Amino acid sequence: MTDAIKIDVWSDIACPWCYIGKRNLENGLAAASVDDDAPRVEVTFHSYELSPDTPVDFEGDELQFLSDHKGMPREQVQQMLERVTGVAAEAALQYRFDLLKHTNTVKAHELLHFAKAAGRQHEMAERLMAAYFTEGRHVGRIDDLVELAAEVGLDPAAVREALESERHLADVRADQQQAQAYGITGVPFFVIDGKYGVSGAQPAEAFAQIARQVWAERQNPVPAAS
């Protein structure tokens, strides 16, 4: 049996395009999954912090954060948020920047590694992004993260111990070092089978196409030149 295609995704919980890219990837893979010879795919999420210097409890709204962080006028930031909200809606995601609580995401990344070890990384990534972008939940404090982890079936006490002890912080840093080695400077970034790089929240059709293409290459490898 042909091995599954491996898709490694570098993203941040607080990246609006990452949630859109995640949903488009899922929809693209779902479209390809009905093929007669459907590609088998394994997706793994990796840590990337867009703003590692952000405080856990940022005083201000998203407009203020982006205005200060990017040095953009509030009116321009507002237009940018309206645009990404519209793109998100096309992926059936209802962004609520008016509710969003900007925060440091390193603990959320630690939680994703804990969830990965427990076989629940995909569920945890979805829960964190939905909580952040559509529900106005806080995803930077341990208490809030423990609650969200429990909602996807993870043991609250074990999650709390892992986050308080920073057990998975080294895993987060390893992901970031790998991103640096790959030359990744923005997310979402998708590495397919360790040889193809796809940057940005591509349409679902693009993800379906690349999955089919890589699967076909697996089925019919090009012979090495003699």
Tab-separated table of C-alpha atoms in Angstrom, residues 17 19 21 24 31 33 47 56 60 67 89 94 96-97 105 111 120 128 143 162 179 186 202 205 219:
chain	number	residue	atom	x	y	z
A	17	TRP	CA	-5.468	33.442	7.207
A	19	TYR	CA	-7.882	29.326	9.957
A	21	GLY	CA	-6.166	27.981	5.031
A	24	ASN	CA	-9.662	25.281	2.606
A	31	ALA	CA	-13.081	16.804	-2.542
A	33	SER	CA	-11.265	11.840	-1.087
A	47	SER	CA	3.941	26.003	15.828
A	56	VAL	CA	-1.149	37.396	27.600
A	60	GLY	CA	-7.156	46.993	23.629
A	67	SER	CA	-2.396	49.783	14.341
A	89	ALA	CA	-17.230	33.912	5.202
A	94	GLN	CA	-17.916	33.784	10.824
A	96	ARG	CA	-15.889	38.304	15.058
A	97	PHE	CA	-13.023	40.748	15.390
A	105	THR	CA	-0.244	32.124	21.790
A	111	LEU	CA	-1.480	22.585	24.150
A	120	ARG	CA	-6.459	14.920	19.267
A	128	LEU	CA	-8.748	26.897	19.531
A	143	ASP	CA	-7.409	28.162	32.918
A	162	ALA	CA	1.659	19.957	31.045
A	179	ALA	CA	10.340	26.844	10.109
A	186	GLY	CA	4.821	33.922	7.019
A	202	GLN	CA	-4.894	28.789	-1.114
A	205	GLU	CA	-9.354	23.500	-5.371
A	219	GLN	CA	1.796	5.816	-7.900
